[in-house]
Short mmCIF file of C-alpha atoms and ligand atoms in Angstrom, two decimals:
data_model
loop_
_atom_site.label_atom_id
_atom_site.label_comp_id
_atom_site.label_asym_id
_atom_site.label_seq_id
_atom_site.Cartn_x
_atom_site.Cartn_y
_atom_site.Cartn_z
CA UNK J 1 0.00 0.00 0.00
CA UNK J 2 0.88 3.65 -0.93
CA UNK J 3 2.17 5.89 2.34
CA UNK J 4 -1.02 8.04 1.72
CA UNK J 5 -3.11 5.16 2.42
CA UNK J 6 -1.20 3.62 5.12
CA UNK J 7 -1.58 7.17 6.81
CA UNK J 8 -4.94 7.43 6.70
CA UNK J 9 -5.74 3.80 7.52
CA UNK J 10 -2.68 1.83 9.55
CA UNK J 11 -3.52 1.14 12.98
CA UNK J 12 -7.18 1.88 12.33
CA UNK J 13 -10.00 -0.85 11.90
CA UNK J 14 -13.93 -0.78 13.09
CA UNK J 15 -14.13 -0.69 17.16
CA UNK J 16 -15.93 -4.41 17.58
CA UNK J 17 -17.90 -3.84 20.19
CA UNK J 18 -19.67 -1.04 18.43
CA UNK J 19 -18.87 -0.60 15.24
CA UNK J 20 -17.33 3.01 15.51
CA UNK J 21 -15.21 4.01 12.73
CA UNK J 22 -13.08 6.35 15.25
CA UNK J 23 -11.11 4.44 18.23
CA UNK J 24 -12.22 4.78 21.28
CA UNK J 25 -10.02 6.49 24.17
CA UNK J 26 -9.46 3.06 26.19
CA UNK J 27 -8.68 5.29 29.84
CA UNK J 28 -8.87 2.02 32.14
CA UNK J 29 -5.36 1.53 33.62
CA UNK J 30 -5.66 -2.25 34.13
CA UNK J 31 -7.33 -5.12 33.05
CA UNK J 32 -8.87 -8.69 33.50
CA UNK J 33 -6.29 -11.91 34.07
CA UNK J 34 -7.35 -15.06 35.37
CA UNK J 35 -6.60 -16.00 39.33
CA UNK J 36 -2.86 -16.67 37.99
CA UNK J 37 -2.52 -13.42 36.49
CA UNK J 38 -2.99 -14.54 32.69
CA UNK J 39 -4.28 -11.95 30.46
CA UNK J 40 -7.62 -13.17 29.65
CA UNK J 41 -7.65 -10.76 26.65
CA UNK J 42 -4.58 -8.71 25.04
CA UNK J 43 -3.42 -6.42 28.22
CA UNK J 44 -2.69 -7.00 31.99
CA UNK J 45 -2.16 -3.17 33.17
CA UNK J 46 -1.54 0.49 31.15
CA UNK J 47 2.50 0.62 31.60
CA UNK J 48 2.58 -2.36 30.09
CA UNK J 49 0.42 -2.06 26.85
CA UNK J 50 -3.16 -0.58 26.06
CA UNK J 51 -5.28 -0.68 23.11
CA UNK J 52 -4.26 3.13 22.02
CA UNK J 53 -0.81 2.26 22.62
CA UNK J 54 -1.45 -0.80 20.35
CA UNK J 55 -2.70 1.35 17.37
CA UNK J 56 -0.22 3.97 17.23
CA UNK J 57 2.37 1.48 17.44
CA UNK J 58 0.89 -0.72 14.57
CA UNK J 59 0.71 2.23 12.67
CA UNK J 60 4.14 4.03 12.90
CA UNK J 61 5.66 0.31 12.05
CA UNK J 62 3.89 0.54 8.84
CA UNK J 63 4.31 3.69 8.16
CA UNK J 64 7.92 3.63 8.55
CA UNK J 65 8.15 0.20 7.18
CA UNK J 66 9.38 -1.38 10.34
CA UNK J 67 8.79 -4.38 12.37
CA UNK J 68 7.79 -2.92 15.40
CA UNK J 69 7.64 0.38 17.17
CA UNK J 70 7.19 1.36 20.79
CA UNK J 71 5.58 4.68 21.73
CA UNK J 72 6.75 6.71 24.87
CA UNK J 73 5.96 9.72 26.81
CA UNK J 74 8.18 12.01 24.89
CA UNK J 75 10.60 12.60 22.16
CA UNK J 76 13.37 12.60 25.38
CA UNK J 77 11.59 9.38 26.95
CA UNK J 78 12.13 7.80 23.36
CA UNK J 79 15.80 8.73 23.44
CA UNK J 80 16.38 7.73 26.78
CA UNK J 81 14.35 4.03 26.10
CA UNK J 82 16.95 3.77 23.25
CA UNK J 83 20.10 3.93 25.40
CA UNK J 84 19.03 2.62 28.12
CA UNK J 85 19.12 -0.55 26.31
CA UNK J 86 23.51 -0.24 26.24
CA UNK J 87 25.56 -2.15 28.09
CA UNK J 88 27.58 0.19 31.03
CA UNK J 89 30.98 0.12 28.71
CA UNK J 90 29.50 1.04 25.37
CA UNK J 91 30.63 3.51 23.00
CA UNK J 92 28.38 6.45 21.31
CA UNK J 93 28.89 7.83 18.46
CA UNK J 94 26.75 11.12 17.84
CA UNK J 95 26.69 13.50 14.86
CA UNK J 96 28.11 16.80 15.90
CA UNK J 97 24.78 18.79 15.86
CA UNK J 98 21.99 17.37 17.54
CA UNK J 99 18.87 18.57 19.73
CA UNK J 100 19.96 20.22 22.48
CA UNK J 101 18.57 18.12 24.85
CA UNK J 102 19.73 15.01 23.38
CA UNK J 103 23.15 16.01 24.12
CA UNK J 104 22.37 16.83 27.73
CA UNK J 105 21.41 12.47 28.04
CA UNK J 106 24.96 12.14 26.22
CA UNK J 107 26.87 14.74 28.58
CA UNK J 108 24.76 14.91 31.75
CA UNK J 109 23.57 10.89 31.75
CA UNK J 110 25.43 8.39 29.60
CA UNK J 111 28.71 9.11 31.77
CA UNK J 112 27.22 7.76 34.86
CA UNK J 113 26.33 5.23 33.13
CA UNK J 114 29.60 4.57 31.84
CA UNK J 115 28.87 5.04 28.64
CA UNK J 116 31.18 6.90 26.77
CA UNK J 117 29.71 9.24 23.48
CA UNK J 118 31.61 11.40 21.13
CA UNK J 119 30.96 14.00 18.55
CA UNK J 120 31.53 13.34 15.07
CA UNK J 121 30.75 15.69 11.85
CA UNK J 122 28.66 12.70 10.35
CA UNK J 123 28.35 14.65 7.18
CA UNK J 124 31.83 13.48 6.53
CA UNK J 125 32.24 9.77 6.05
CA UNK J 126 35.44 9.78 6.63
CA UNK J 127 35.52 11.30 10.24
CA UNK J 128 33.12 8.42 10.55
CA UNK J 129 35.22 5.89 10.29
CA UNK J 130 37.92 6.82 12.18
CA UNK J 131 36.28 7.89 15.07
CA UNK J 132 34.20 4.25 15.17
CA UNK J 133 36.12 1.94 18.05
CA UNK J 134 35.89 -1.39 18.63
CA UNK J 135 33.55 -1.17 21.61
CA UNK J 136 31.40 1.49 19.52
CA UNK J 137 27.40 -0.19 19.79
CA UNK J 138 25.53 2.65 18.54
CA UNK J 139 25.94 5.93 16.38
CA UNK J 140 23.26 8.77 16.86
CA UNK J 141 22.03 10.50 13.52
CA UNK J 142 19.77 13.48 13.21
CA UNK J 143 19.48 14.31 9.67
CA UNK J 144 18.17 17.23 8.90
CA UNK J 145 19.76 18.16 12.37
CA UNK J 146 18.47 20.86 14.70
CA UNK J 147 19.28 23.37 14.16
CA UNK J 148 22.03 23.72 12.03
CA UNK J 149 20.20 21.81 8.79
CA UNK J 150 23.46 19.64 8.23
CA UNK J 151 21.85 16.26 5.71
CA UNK J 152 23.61 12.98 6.73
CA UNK J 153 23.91 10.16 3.97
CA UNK J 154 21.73 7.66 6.24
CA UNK J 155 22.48 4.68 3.57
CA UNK J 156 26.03 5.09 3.57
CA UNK J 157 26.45 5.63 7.89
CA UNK J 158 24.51 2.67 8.15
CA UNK J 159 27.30 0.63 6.18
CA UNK J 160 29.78 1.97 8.15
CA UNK J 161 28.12 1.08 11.80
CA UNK J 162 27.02 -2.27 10.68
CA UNK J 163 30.45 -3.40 9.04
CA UNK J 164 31.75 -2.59 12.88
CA UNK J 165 28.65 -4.22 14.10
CA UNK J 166 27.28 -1.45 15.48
CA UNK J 167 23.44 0.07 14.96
CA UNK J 168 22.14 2.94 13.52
CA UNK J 169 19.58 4.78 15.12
CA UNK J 170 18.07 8.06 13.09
CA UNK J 171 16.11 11.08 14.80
CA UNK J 172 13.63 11.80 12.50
CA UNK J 173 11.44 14.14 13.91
CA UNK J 174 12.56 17.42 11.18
CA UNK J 175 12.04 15.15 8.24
CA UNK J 176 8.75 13.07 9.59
CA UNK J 177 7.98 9.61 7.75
CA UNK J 178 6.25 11.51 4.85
CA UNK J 179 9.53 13.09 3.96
CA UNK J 180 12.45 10.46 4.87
CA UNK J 181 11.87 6.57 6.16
CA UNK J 182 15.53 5.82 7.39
CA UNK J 183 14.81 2.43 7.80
CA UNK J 184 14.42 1.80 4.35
CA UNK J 185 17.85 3.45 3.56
CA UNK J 186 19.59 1.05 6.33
CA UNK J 187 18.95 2.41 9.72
CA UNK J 188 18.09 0.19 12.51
CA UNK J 189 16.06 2.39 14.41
CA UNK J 190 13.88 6.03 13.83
CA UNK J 191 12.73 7.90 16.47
CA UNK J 192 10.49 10.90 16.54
CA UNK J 193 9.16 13.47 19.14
CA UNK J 194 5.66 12.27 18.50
CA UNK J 195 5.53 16.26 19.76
CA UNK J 196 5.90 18.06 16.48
CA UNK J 197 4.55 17.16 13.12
CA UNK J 198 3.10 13.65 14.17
CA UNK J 199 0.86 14.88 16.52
CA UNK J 200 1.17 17.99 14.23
CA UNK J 201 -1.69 20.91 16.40
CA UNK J 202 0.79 21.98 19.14
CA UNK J 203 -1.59 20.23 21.69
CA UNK J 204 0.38 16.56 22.55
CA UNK J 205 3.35 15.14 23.74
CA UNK J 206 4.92 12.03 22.96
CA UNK J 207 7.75 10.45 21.22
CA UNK J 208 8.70 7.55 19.51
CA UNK J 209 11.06 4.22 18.22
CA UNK J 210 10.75 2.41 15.30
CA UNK J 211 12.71 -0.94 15.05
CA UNK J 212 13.66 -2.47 11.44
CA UNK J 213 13.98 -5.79 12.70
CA UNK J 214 11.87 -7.50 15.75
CA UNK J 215 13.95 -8.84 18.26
CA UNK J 216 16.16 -9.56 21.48
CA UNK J 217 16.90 -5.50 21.27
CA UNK J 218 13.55 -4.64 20.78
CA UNK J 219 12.30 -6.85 23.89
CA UNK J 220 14.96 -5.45 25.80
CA UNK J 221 13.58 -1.71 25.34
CA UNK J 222 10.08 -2.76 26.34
CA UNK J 223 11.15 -4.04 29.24
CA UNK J 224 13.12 -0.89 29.92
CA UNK J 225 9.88 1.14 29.49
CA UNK J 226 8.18 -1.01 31.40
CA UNK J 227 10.12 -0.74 34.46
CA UNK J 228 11.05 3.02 33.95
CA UNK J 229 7.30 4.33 32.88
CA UNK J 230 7.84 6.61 30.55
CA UNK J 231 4.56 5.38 28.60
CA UNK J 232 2.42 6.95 26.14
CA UNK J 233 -0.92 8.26 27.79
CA UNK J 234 -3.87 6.44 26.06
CA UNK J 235 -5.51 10.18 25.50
CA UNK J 236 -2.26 11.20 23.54
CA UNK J 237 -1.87 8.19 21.70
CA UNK J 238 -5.36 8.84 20.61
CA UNK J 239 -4.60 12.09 19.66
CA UNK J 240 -1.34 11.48 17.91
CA UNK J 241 -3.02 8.35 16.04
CA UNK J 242 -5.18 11.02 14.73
CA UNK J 243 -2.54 13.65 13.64
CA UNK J 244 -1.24 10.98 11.69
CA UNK J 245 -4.61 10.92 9.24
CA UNK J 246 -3.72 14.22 8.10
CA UNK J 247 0.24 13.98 7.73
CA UNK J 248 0.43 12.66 4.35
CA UNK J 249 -1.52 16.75 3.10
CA UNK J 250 -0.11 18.47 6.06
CA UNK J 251 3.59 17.64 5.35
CA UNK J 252 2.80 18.88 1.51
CA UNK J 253 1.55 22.72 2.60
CA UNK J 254 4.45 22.48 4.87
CA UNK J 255 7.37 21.48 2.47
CA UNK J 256 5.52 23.96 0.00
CA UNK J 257 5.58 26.97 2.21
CA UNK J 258 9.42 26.15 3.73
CA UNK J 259 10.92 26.10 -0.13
CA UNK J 260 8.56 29.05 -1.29
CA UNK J 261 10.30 30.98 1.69
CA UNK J 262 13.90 29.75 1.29
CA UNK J 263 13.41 30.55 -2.45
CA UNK J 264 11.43 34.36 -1.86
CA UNK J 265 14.30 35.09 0.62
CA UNK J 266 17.13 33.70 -1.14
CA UNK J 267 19.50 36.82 -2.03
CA UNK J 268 17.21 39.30 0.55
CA UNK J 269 20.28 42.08 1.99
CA UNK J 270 19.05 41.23 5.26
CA UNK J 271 19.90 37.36 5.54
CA UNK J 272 23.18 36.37 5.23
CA UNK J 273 21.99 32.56 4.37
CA UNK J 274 19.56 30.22 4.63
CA UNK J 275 19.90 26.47 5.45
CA UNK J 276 17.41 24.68 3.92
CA UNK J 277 18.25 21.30 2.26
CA UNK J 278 16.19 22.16 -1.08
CA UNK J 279 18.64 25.07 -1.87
CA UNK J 280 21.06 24.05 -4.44
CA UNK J 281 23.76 25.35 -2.81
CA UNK J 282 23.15 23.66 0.06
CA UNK J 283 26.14 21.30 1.11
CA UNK J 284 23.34 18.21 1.65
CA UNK J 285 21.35 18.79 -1.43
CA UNK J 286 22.14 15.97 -3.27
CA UNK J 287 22.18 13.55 -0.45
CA UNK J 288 18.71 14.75 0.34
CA UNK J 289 17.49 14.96 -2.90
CA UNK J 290 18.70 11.02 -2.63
CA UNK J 291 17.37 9.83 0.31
CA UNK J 292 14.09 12.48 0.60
CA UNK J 293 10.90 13.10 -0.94
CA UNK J 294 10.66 17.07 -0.54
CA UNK J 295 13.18 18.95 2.42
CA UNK J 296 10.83 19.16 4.86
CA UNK J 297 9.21 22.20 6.40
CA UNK J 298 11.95 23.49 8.82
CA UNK J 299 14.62 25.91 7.84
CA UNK J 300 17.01 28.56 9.71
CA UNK J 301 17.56 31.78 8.47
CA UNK J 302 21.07 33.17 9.03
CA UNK J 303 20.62 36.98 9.37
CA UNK J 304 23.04 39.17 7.96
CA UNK J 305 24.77 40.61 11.51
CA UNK J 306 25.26 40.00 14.85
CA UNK J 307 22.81 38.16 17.47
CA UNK J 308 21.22 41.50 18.37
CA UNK J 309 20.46 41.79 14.74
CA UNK J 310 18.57 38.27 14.63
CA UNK J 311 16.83 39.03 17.98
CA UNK J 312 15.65 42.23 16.01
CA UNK J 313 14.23 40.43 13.11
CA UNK J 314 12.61 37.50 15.65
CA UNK J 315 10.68 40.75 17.90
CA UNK J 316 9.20 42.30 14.89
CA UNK J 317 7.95 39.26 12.90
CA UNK J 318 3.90 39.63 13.51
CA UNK J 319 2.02 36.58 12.42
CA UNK J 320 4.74 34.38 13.21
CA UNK J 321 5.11 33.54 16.65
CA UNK J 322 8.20 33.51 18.83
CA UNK J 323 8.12 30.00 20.41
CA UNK J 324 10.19 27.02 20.64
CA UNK J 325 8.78 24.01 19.44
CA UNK J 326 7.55 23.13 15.52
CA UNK J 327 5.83 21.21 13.70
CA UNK J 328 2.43 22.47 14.41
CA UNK J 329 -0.71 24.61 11.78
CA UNK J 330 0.96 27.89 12.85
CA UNK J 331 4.98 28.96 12.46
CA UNK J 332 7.04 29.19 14.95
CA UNK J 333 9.97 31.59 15.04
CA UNK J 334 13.10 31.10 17.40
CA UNK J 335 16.44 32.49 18.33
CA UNK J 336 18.04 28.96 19.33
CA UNK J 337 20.92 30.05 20.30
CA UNK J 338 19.09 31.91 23.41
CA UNK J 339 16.55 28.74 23.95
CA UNK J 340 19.53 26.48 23.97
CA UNK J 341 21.07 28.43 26.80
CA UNK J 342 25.13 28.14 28.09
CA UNK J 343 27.13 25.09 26.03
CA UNK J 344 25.20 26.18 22.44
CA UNK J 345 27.01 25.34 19.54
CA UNK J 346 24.29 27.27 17.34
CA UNK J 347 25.55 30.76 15.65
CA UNK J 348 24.21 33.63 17.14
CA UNK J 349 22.72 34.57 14.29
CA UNK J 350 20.78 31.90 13.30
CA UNK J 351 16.76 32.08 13.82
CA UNK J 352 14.92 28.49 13.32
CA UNK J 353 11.73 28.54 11.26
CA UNK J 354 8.96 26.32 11.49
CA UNK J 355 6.89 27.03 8.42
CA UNK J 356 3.19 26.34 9.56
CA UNK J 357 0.19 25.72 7.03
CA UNK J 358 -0.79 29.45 6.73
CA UNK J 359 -0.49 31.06 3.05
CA UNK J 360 3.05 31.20 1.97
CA UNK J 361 2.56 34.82 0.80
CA UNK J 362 1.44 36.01 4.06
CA UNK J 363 4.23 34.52 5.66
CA UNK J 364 6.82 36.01 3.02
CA UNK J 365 5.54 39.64 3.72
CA UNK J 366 6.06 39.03 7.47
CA UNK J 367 9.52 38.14 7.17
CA UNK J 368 10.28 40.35 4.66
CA UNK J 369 8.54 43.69 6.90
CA UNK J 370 10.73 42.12 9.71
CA UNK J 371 14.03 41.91 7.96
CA UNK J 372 13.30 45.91 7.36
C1 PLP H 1 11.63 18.18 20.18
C2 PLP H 1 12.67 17.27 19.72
C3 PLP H 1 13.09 16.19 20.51
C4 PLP H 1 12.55 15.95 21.90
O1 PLP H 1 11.18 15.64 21.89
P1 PLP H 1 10.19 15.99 23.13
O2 PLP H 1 8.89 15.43 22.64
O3 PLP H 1 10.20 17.46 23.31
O4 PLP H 1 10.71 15.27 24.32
C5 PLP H 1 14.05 15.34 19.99
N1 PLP H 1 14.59 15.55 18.77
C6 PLP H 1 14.23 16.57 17.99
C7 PLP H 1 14.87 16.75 16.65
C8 PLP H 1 13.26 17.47 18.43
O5 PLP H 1 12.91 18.51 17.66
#
C-alpha cells in the first residue's frame, strides 16, 4: 500500500464492540487476568500495553516500514528508552549537531552510566570511520539536524556502523515519515518526538522508536519502558493516532511553504543565508534529494549581523510567533541560540523557522517587513 493510504488507515480498523469508525479512548489503567494473572484478553495493566498504545504502534511500524515500534511519553523518553538498552561500557557515536537536549542524556547521563559518546561531523564519512572503536554499539544520527540543517547520507552511515557491528539509530522528527523513512535506507532504528509534526496541532506530547527488525533489542527496550514508565498516555496516543490521518496533506503545505520561503528570501540584503536542504547550494542537497521526498518544512535563516540583529528580526515578525517548538498549523519563530542556553554550539545569528500551514505569501511579507 501507498504511504497516503497507510496514513490514513494503519492502525485503524472498526471498534468491535460497536462498530465506531473512530477508536475509542481506552482510559482504564488495568485489566482482566485469570486468578494466575494470565491476560484473559490482550493487556494486563496500562505501563505495560493498552489498546491506544497498540494502534499507534501498529501504525508508525507501517508507516515507517518497520517491524515494530514502541511509543513513549516524549521525544526525550524515546531517546532515553533507546540507550538505556547499552551495556555500562559502550561507546556512542553522535553526529556533531543534535537537539539540544539530546546532548544533555549524552553529557549529563550516559557518563554515569559509563557510557562513553563522542561528537563526530557525520556529514563526513570519513571522520566516521575513524572515530568508530571497537567497543562502539551505537551511532546517533539526526538528519536534517536541529538546528544547524546539516543532511547525513543515512544509507552510507549505516554501512559503516554495521560493518563494525554497530546500529544505527536516526532522529527523525525534522524530516517526519512523509519526507524520509531511514529504515528503508539502512537504519536500525527512527525515532520521533511524536511532539511536532506527528501529533502535528501543538496540543500533545509524545515520542517515539521504530525498530527495522523485531527482536532480542527490541524486547529489551520494552522491558526498559516497562520498568522506567515513561509510557504513552492512552488520550495522547489517541490524539497522535489522529494527527497521523492528516500527515500525508499536512507535510505537503508544509514542504511547499518552507521552499517558497527559502526561495522568496534567497538573495534578501538582510539574511546572510539560509539552510534549507532544497537550496542548491546547500552542502546536503544531493544527499537529500537522494534519500528524501521534498526537504521538509523546517529551515534557519542566518541573518546578515550580529545576534542583536537576529533578535531584532525575531521581535518584529507579527504573524509568526516567537516559540520554541515546531511542527504544528501555525509557524514558529526562534532564536536557538538563546533557547539552547550556556554550552550552544548554534551561531548567534541563526533564527529556526517552522513554516506552519498558513499562506506562503502572508508569511513572506512578514519576514520580509521584519528583515526591514
Ligand atoms: C523536540 C525534539 C526532541 C525531543 O522531543 P520531546 O517530545 O520534546 O521530548 C528530539 N529531537 C528533535 C529533533 C526534536 O525537535
Amino acid at each position: 500500500m501507498k504511504l497516503e493510504t497507510l496514513l490514513v488507515h494503519s492502525g485503524g480498523g472498526l471498534e468491535p464492540s460497536s462498530g465506531a469508525v473512530s477508536p475509542s479512548i481506552h482510559l482504564s489503567t488495568t485489566f482482566e487476568h485469570t486468578p494466575e494473572g494470565e491476560a484473559t484478553r490482550d493487556h494486563v495493566y496500562i505501563r505495560m500495553g493498552n489498546p491506544n498504545q497498540d494502534r499507534l504502534e501498529d501504525a508508525l511500524a507501517a508507516i515507517e516500514d518497520g517491524e515494530k515500534s514502541l511509543v513513549y511519553a516524549s521525544g526525550m523518553a524515546a531517546v532515553t528508552g533507546c540507550v538505556q538498552v547499552l551495556a555500562p561500557g559502550a561507546h556512542v557515536l553522535m553526529h556533531k549537531d543534535v537537539y539540544s537536549v539530546t546532548r544533555a542524556i549524552s553529557r549529563e547521563l550516559l557518563p554515569n552510566w559509563n557510557i562513553e559518546v563522542s561528537d563526530v561531523d557525520m556529514t563526513d564519512l570519513d571522520a566516521v570511520r575513524r572515530a568508530m572503536r571497537s567497543d562502539t554499539e551505537l551511532l546517533w544520527a539526526e538528519t536534517p539536524s536541529n538546528p544547524a540543517m546539516d543532511v547525513i547520507d543515512i544509507g552510507a552511515v549505516a554501512d559503516i556502523a554495521h560493518d563494525a557491528g554497530a546500529q544505527l539509530a536516526v532522529d527523525n522528527t525534522f524530516a517526519t515519515p512523509v519526507v524520509q523513512r531511514p529504515l528503508q535506507h539502512g537504519a536500525d532504528i527512527a525515532m520521533h518526538s511524536m511532539t511536532k509534526y506527528l501529533g502535528g496541532h501543538s496540543d500533545v506530547q509524545g515520542g517515539a522508536l521504530v525498530f527495522r527488525e523485531d527482536g532480542d533489542r527490541v524486547e529489551r527496550a520494552r522491558r526498559v519502558r516497562t520498568i522506567t514508565g515513561g509510557v504513552l498516555s492512552p488520550f495522547n496516543a489517541w490524539l497522535v493516532l489522529r494527527g497521523l490521518r492528516t500527515l500525508g496533506c499536512r507535510m505537503a503545505r508544509h514542504v511547499a511553504n518552507a521552499e517558497a520561503i527559502a526561495v522568496a528570501l534567497a538573495g534578501h540584503p538582510g539574511i546572510e543565508g539560509i539552510d534549507y536542504p532544497g537550496l542548491p547550494d546547500h552542502p546536503g542537497h544531493a544527499v537529500a534529494s537522494r534519500q528524501m521526498d521534498g526537504y521538509g518544512g523546517m529551515l534557519s535563516l542566518r541573518i546578515r549581523g550580529t545576534r542583536e540583529d537576529a533578535l531584532r528580526v525575531a521581535s518584529r515578525v507579527r504573524l509568526i510567533r516567537n516559540a520554541t517548538s515546531l511542527g504544528g498549523v501555525e509557524s514558529l519563530i526562534e532564536h536557538r541560540q538563546s533557547i539552547e542556553g550556556p554550552g550552544s554550539v548554534t551561531a548567534p545569528n541563526l533564527l529556526r523557522l517552522s513554516t506552519g500551514l498558513e499562506a506562503a505569501e502572508d508569511l513572506i511579507d512578514d519576514l520580509v517587513q521584519a528583515l526591514g
